[in-house]
Short mmCIF file of C-alpha atoms in Angstrom, two decimals:
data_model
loop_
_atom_site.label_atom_id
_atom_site.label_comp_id
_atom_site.label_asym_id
_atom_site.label_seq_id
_atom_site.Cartn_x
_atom_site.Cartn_y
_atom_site.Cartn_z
CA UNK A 1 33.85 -30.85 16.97
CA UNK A 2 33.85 -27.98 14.95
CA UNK A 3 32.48 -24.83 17.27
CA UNK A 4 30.60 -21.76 16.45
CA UNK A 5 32.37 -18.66 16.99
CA UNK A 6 30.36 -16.62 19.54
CA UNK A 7 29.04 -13.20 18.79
CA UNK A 8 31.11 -10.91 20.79
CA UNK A 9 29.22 -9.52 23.16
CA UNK A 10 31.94 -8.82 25.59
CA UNK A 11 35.75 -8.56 25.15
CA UNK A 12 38.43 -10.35 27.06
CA UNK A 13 41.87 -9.23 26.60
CA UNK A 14 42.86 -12.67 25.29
CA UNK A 15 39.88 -12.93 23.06
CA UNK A 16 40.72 -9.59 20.86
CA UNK A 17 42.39 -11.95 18.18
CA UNK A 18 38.82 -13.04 17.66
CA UNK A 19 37.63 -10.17 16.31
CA UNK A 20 40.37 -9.45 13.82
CA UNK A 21 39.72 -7.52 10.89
CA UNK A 22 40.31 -9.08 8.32
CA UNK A 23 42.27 -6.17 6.43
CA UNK A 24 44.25 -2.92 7.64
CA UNK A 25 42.82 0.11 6.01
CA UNK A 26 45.88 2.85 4.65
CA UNK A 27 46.45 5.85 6.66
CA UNK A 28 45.34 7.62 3.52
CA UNK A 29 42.31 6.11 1.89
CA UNK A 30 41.68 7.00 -1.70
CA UNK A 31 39.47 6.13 -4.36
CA UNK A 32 41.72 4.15 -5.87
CA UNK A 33 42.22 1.65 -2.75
CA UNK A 34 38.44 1.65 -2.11
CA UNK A 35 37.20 0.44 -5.71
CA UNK A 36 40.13 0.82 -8.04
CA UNK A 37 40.07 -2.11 -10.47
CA UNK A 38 36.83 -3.41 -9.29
CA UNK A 39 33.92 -4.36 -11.28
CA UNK A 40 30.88 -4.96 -8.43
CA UNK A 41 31.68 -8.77 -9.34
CA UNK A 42 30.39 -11.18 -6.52
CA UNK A 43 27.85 -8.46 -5.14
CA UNK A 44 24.22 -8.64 -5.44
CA UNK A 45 22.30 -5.37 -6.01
CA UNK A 46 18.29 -5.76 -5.57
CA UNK A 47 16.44 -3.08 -6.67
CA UNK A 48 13.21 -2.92 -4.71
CA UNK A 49 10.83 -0.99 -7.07
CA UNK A 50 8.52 -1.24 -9.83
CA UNK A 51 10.46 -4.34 -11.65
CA UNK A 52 13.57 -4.26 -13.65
CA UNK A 53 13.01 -5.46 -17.82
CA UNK A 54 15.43 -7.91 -18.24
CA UNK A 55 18.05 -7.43 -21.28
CA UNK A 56 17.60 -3.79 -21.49
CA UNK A 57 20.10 -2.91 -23.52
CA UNK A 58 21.46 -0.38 -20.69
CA UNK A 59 20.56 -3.17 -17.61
CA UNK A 60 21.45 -6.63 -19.62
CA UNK A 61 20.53 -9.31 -17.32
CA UNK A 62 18.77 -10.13 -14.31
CA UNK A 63 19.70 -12.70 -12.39
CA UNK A 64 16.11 -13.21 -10.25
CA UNK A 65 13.02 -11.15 -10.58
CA UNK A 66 10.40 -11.46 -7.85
CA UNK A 67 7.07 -9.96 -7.03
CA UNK A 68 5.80 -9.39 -3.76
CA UNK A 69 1.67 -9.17 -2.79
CA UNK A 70 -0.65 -9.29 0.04
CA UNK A 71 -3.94 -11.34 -0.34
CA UNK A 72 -6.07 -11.15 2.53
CA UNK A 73 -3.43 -11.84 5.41
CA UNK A 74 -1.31 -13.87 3.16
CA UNK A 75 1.90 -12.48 1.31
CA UNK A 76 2.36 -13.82 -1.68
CA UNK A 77 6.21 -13.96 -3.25
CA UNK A 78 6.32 -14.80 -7.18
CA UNK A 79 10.01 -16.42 -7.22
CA UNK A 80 9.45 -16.44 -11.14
CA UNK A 81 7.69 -13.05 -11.71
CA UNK A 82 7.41 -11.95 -15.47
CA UNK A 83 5.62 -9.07 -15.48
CA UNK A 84 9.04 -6.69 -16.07
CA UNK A 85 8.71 -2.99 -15.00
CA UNK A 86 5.29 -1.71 -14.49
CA UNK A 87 6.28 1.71 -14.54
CA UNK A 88 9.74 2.16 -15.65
CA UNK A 89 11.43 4.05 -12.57
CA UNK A 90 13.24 -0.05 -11.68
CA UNK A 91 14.77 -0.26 -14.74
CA UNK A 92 15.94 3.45 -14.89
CA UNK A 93 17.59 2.04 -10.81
CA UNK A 94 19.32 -0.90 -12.47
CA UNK A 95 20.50 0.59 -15.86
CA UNK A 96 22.41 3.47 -13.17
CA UNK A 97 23.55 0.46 -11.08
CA UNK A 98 25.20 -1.50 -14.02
CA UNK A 99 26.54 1.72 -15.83
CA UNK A 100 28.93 1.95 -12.36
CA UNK A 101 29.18 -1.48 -11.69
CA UNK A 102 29.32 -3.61 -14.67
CA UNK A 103 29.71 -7.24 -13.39
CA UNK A 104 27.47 -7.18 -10.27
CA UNK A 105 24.53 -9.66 -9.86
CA UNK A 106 21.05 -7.93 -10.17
CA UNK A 107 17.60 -8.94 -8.57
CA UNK A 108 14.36 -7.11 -8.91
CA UNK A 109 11.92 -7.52 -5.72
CA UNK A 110 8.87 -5.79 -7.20
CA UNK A 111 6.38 -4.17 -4.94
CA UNK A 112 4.51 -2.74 -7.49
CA UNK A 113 1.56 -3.42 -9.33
CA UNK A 114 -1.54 -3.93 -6.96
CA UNK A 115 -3.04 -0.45 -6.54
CA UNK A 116 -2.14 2.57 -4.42
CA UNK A 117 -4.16 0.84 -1.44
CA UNK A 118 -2.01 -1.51 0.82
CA UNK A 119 1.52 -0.35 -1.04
CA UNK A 120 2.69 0.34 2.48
CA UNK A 121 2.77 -3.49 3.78
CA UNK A 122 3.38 -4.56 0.48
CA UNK A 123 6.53 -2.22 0.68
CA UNK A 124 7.49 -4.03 4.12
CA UNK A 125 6.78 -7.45 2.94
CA UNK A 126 9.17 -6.72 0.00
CA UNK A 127 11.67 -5.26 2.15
CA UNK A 128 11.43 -8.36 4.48
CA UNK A 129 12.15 -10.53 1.98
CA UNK A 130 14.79 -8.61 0.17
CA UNK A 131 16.56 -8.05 3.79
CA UNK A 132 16.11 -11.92 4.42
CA UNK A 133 17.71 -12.96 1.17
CA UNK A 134 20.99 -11.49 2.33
CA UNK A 135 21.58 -9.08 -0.50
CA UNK A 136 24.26 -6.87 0.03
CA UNK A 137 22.81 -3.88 -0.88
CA UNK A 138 19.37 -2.82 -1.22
CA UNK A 139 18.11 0.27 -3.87
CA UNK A 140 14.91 1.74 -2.75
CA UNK A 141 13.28 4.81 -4.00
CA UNK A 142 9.88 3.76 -2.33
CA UNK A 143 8.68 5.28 1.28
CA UNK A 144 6.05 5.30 3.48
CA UNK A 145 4.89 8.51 5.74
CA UNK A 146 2.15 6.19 7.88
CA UNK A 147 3.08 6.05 11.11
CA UNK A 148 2.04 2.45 11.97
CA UNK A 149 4.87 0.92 9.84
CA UNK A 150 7.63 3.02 10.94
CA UNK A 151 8.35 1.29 14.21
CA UNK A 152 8.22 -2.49 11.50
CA UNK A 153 10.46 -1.02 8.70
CA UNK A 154 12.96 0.54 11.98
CA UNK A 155 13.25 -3.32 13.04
CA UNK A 156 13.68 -4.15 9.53
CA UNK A 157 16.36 -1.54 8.52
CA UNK A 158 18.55 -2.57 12.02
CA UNK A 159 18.47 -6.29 11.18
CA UNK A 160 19.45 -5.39 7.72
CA UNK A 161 22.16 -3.15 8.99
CA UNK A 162 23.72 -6.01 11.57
CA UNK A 163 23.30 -8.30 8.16
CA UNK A 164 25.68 -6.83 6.25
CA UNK A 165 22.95 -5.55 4.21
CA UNK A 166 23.22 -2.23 2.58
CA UNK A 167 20.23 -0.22 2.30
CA UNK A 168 20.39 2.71 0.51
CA UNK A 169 17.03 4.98 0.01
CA UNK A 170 16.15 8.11 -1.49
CA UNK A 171 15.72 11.39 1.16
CA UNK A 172 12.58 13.06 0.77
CA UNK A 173 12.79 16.69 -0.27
CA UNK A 174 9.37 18.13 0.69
CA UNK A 175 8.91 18.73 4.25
CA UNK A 176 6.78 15.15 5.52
CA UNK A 177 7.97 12.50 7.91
CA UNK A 178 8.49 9.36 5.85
CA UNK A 179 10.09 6.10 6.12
CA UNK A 180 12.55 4.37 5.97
CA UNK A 181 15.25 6.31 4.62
CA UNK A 182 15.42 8.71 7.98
CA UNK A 183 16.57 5.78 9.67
CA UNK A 184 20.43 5.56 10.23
CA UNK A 185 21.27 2.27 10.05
CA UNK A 186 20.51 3.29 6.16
CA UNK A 187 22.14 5.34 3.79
CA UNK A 188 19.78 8.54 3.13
CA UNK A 189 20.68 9.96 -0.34
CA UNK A 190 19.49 13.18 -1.71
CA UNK A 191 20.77 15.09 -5.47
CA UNK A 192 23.33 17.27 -6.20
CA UNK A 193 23.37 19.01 -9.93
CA UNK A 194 26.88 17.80 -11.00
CA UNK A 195 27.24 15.37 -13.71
CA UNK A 196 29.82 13.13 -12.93
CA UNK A 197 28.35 9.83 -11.37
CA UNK A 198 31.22 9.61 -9.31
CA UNK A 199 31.17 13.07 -7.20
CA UNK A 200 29.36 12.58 -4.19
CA UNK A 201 29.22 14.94 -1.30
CA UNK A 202 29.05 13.94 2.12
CA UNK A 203 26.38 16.10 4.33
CA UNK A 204 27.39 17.04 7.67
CA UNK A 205 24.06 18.01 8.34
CA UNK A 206 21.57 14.98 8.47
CA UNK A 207 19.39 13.43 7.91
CA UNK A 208 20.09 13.55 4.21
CA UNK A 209 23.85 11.90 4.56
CA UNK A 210 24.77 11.96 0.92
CA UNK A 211 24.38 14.23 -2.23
CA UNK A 212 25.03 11.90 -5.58
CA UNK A 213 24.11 12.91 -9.64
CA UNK A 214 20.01 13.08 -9.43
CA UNK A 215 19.72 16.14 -12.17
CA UNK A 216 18.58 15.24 -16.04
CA UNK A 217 20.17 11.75 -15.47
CA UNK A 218 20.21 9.46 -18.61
CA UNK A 219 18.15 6.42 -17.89
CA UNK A 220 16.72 3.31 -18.98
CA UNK A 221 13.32 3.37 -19.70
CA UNK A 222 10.56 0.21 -20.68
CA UNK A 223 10.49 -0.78 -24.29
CA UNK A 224 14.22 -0.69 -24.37
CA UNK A 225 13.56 2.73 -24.19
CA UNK A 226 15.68 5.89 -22.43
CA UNK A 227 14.76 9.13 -20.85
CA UNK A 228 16.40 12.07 -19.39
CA UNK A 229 15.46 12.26 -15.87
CA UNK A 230 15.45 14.04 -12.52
CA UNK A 231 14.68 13.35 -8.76
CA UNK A 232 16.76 11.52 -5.54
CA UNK A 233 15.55 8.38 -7.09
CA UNK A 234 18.16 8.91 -9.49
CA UNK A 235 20.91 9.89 -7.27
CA UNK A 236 20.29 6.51 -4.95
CA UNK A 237 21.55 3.95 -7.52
CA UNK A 238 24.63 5.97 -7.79
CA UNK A 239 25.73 5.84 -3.98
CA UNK A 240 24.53 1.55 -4.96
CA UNK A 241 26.70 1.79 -7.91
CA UNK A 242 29.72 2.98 -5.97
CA UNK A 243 28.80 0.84 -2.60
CA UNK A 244 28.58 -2.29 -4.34
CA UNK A 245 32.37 -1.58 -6.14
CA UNK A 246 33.60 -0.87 -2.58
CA UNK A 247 31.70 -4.19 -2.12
CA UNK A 248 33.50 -6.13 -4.24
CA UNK A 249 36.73 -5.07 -3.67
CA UNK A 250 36.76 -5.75 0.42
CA UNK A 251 34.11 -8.25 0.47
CA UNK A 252 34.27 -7.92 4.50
CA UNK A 253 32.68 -4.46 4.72
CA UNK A 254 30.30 -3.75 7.45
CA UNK A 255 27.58 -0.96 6.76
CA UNK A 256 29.25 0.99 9.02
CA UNK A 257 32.68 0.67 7.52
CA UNK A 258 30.95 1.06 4.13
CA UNK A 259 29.25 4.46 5.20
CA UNK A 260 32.77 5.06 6.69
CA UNK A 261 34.48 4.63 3.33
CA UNK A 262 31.88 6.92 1.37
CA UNK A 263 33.12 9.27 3.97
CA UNK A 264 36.25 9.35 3.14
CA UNK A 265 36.08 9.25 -0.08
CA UNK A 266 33.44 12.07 -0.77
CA UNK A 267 33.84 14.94 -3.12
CA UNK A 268 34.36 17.32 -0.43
CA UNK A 269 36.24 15.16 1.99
CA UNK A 270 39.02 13.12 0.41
CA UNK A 271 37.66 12.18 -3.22
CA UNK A 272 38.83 15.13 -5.09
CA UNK A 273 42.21 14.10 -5.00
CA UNK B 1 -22.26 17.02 18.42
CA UNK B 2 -19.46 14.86 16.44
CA UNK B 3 -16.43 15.85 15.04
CA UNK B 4 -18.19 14.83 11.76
CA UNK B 5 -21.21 16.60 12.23
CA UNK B 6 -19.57 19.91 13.20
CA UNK B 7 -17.47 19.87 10.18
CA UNK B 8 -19.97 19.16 8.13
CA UNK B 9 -22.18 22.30 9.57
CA UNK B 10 -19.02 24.57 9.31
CA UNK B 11 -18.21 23.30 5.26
CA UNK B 12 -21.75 22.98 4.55
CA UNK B 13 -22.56 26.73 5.49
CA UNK B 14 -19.81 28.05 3.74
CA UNK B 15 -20.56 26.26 0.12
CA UNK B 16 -16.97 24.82 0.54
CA UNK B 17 -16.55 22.51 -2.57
CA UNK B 18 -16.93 25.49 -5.00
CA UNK B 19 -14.34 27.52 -3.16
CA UNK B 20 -11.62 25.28 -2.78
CA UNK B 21 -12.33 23.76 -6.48
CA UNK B 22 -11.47 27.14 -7.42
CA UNK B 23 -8.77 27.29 -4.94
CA UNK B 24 -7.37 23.93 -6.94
CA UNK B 25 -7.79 25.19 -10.68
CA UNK B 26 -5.88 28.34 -9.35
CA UNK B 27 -2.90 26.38 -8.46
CA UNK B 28 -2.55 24.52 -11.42
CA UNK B 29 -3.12 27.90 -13.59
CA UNK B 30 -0.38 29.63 -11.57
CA UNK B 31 1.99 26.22 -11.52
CA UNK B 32 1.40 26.14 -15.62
CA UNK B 33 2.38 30.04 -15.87
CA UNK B 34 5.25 30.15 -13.27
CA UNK B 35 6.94 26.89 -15.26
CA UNK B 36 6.12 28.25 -18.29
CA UNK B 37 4.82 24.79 -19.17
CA UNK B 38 1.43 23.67 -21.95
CA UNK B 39 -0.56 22.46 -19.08
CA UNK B 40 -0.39 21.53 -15.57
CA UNK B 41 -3.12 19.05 -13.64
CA UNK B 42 -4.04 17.74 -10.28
CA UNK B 43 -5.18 14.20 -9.49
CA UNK B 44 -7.35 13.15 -7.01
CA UNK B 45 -6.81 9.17 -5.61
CA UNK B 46 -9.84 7.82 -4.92
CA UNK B 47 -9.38 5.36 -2.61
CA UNK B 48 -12.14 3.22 -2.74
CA UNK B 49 -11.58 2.20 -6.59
CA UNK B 50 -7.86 2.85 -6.47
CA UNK B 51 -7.90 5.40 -9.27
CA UNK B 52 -6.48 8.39 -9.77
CA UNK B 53 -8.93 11.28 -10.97
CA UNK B 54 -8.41 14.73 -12.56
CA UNK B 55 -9.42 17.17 -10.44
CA UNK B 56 -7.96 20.35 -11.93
CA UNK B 57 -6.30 21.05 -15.08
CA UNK B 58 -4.66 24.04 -17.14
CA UNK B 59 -4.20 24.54 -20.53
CA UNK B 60 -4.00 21.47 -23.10
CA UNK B 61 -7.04 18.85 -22.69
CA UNK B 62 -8.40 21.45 -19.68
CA UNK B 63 -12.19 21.25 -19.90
CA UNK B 64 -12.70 17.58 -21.63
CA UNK B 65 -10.56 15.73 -18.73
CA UNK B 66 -12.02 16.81 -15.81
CA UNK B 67 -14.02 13.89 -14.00
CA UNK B 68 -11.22 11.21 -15.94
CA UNK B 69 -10.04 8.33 -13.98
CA UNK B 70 -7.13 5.76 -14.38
CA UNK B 71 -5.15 3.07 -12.22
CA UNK B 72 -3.42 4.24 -9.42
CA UNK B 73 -1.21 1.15 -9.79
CA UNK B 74 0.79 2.09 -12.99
CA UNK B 75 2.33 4.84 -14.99
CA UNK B 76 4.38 7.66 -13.46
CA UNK B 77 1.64 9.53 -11.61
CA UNK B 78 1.22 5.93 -10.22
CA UNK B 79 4.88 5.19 -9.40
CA UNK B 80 4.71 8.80 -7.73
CA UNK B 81 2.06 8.27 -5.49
CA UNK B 82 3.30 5.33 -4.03
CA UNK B 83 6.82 6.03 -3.63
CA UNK B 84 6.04 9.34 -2.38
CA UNK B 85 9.31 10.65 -4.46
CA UNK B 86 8.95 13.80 -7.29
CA UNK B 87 9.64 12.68 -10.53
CA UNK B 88 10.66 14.68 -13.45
CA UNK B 89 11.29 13.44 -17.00
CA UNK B 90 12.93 15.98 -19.34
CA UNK B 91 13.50 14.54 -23.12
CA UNK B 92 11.46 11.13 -24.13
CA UNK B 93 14.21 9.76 -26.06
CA UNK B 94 12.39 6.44 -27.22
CA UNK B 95 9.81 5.33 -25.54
CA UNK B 96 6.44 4.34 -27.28
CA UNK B 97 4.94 2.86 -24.06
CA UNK B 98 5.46 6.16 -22.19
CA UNK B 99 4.15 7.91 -24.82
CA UNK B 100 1.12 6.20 -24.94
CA UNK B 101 0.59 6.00 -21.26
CA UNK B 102 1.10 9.61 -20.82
CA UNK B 103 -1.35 10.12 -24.00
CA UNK B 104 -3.79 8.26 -22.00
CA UNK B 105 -3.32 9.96 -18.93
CA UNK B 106 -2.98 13.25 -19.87
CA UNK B 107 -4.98 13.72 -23.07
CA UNK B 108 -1.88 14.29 -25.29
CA UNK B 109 1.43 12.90 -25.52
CA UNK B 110 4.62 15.50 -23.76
CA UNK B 111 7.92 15.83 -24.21
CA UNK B 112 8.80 16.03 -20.64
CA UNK B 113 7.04 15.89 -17.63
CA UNK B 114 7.29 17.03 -13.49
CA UNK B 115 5.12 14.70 -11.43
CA UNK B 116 5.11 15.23 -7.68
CA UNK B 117 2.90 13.62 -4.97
CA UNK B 118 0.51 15.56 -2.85
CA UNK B 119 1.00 15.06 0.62
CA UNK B 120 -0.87 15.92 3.80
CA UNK B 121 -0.22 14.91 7.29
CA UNK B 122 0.18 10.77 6.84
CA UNK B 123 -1.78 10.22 3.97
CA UNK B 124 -0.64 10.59 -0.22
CA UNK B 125 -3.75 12.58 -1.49
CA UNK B 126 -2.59 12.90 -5.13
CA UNK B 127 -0.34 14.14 -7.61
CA UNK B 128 0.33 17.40 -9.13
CA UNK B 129 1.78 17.28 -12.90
CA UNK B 130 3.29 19.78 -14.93
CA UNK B 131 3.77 19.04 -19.24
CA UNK B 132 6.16 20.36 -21.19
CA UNK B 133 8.22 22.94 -19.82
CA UNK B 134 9.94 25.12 -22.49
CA UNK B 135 12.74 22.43 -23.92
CA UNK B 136 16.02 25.18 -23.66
CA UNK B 137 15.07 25.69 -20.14
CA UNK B 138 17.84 23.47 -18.42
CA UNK B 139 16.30 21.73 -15.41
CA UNK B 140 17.32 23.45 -11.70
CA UNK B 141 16.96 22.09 -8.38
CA UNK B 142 15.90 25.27 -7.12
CA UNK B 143 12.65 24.45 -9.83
CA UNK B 144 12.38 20.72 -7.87
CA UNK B 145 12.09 22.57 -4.37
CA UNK B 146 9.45 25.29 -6.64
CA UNK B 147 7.40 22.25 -7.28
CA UNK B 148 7.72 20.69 -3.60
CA UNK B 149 6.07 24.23 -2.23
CA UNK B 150 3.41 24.15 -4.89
CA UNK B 151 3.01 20.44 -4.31
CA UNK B 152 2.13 21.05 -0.39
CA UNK B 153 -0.22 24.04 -1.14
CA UNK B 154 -2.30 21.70 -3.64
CA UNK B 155 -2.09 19.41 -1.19
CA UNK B 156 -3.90 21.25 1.57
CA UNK B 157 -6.55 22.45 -1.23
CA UNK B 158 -7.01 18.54 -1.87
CA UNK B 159 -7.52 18.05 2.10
CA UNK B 160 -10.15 20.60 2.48
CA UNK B 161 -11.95 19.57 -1.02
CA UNK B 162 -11.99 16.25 0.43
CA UNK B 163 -13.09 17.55 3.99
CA UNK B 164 -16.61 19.44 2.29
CA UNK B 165 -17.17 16.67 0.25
CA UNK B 166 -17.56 13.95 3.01
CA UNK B 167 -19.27 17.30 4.80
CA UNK B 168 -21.77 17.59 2.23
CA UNK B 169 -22.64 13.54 1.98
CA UNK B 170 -23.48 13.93 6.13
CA UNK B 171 -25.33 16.80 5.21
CA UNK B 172 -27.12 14.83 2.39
CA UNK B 173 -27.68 12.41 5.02
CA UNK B 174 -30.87 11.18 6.60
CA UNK B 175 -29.05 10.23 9.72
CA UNK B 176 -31.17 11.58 13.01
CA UNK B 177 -28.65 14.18 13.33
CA UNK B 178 -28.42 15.71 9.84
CA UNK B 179 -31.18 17.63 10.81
CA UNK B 180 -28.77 19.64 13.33
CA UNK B 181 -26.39 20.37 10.50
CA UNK B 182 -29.74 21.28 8.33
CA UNK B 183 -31.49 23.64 11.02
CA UNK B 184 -27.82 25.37 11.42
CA UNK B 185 -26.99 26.15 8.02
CA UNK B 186 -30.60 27.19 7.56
CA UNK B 187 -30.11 29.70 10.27
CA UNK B 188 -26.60 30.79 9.09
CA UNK B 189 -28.57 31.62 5.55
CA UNK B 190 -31.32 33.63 6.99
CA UNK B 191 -29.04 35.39 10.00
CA UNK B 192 -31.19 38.38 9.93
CA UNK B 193 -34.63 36.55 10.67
CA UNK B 194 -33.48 33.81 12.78
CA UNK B 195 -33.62 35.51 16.49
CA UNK B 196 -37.11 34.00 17.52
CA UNK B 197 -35.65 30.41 16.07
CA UNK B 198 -32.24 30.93 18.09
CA UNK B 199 -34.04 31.63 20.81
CA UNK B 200 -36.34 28.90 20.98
CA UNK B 201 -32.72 26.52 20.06
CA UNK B 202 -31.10 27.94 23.29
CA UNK B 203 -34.48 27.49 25.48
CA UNK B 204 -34.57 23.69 23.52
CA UNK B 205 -30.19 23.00 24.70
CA UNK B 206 -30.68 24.12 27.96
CA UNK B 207 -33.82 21.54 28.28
CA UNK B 208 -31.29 18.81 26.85
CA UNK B 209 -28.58 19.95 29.47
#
């Protein structure tokens, strides 16, 4: 009978071949050994946001486009939702995501689209699904600052974390407590004024951990249209980009070893080469 | 007396709405002037029809917008309130649905625009929007953290608006207790005359006691 493997909980000396990695890292890691080559083919980026339209010319195609909404106490997921963007701000996310990686798969878990009122549990509904799903990484620009769903998106973020699911969500920069990108099992991305896409900084003072290109950003607009735009929004599909390229490279990443690897590889820790 | 009641003496006596309207149309005068920008407006979200509602505007549009509602579920003011995330948009490159949208919203159609949500406390209040800064002005993120402190000033005008308007509707009231709030901002107005009433009011609490 085949068994289970066990999660470790506890470590015997003759049970450390168990938890192997699967892969020794270099004593030097560049950018090169962390996505050289790689294409973000075999990773799934959802963008969890206003919609993605499908066959932009900068976003091309979506693999699965959802909708998420609350009536009453029931929440109601469209599996087949063809409403597009309602806003344009999803398919700016996705057109930054496919500009870095090319090949990656794309789903759009919108959480837009019913009215300002109840966007907070329609946001945690959307992330509950998204997390369930398995994606390996999540985009969100979206927040929350009411205190009754912080403790819900916390549980939410962990479980995605211990997943293998990435989330990665724009930093606030006005001074309000919101949610859930203060959390640390996510990545908390904020903008630097560069305009490379690939310089990011590493911030040794939290809780914004990284800086990525979130100044007069060219994006993908509705209509098939394009704007030049600004905001952290921008900046989080880039640190997506470049996660889901790490992604597909070393398809046995943890969030922790992927947060490790943007580390290292930072502008201003080992990136600059 | 309840918390209610008391603030709706304290805003009724002091003819609040008025003030902090002004207080409003101030900020989006100096946010238009500072960004050197055609106009610059505040939004209101109602929250019982889900709309979003000028409030305050400057320059372009100013007087025939006021009072205007739309959605609060699409567009960028939309996408801003929810997301709780500044937005800014410098060149339209090709875009007729933003144009129009915007045109809608805004009462004509920019070439760029700064949206930012107004925050207070736990609860999105608004947005504040700036059109059209001058085009050879590059974008700084020292202007992004600009709009953030403007943004959080607005934001407490918005509260207290909000505060003397629910004030005022107690005050309107015919609730048994109005009249307190009535009899008090009576006595405020007529300070002068009003010892032999005060008197008669502390003779009157102490019976209640």
């Amino acid at each position: 009978m085949h068994e289970e493997p066990l999660p470790a909980w506890s470590l015997p000396t003759d049970a450390v071949e168990r938890i192997a990695l699967p892969e020794a890292w270099p004593g030097e890691v560049t950018r090169e050994w962390a996505w050289g080559g790689a294409t973000g083919s075999g990773v799934t980026v959802c963008i969890l946001d206003s919609g993605v339209e499908a066959n932009h010319p900068l976003v091309g195609k979506v693999q699965k486009s959802v909708a998420i909404s609350i009536e009453g106490d029931n929440v109601i997921v469209d599996e087949h939702d063809t409403a597009g963007d309602l806003c344009g701000h999803g398919t700016a996310c996705a057109g930054v995501v496919r500009a870095l990686a090319p090949e990656c798969d794309l789903a759009s878990v919108r959480v837009l689209g019913g009215g300002f009122s109840g966007s907070g549990a329609v946001l945690l509904e959307g992330l509950r699904w998204a997390v369930e799903q398995g994606y390996d990484v999540i985009n969100m620009s979206l927040s929350t600052t009411k205190q009754k769903f912080a403790s819900l998106l916390h549980q939410l973020a962990d479980s995605a974390y211990f997943r293998r699911t990435m989330l990665v969500a724009s930093a606030h920069n006005m001074p309000v407590e919101s949610y859930p990108w203060r959390f640390s099992s996510v990545i908390s991305v904020g903008s630097h004024d560069q305009t490379d896409p690939f310089a990011y900084f590493y911030n040794p003072t939290p809780p914004v951990e990284f800086f990525a290109r979130g100044v007069d950003v060219e994006v993908a607009w509705t209509g098939g249209g394009r704007l030049v735009c600004t905001g952290n929004s921008f900046a989080t599909p880039h640190i997506s980009g470049i996660a889901a390229l790490m992604l597909s490279k070393h398809r046995e990443l943890t969030p922790f070893q992927l947060k490790s690897l943007l580390y290292l590889t930072a502008s201003n820790v080992g990136g600059g080469e | 007396m309840s918390d209610e009641l008391r603030s709706a003496v304290a805003a009724g006596v002091l003819g609040a709405e008025k003030n902090y309207r002004e207080l409003l149309q101030s900020i989006v005068e100096v946010a238009r002037a500072i960004f050197r920008a055609k106009a610059s407006s505040i939004f209101l979200l109602d929250e019982e029809s889900d709309e979003l509602v000028f409030e305050a505007v400057a320059g372009e549009g100013s007087e025939s917008l006021i009072g205007r509602r739309f959605p609060s579920s699409t567009g960028i003011a939309g996408f801003v309130l929810v997301s709780r995330q500044p937005l800014v948009i410098e060149d339209v490159l090709e875009d007729p649905r933003f144009s129009r949208e915007t045109a809608e919203s805004t009462g004509f159609v920019p070439k760029g625009l700064m949206a930012v949500p107004l925050l207070h406390e736990e609860s999105a209040l608004g947005v504040l929007e700036v059109l059209d800064r001058p085009s050879d002005a590059r974008f700084t993120l020292q202007e992004m953290d600009l709009l953030g402190l403007f943004a959080s000033q607005a934001a407490i005008a918005l509260d207290l608006l909000q505060r003397a308007r629910r004030a005022q509707a107690t005050l309107a009231d015919e609730g048994e207790l109005a009249v307190l709030a009535r009899l008090a901002q009576k006595l405020e107005e007529r300070r002068e005359e009003g010892g032999d009433a005060l008197a008669l009011l502390t003779v009157l609490e102490r019976l209640v006691q």
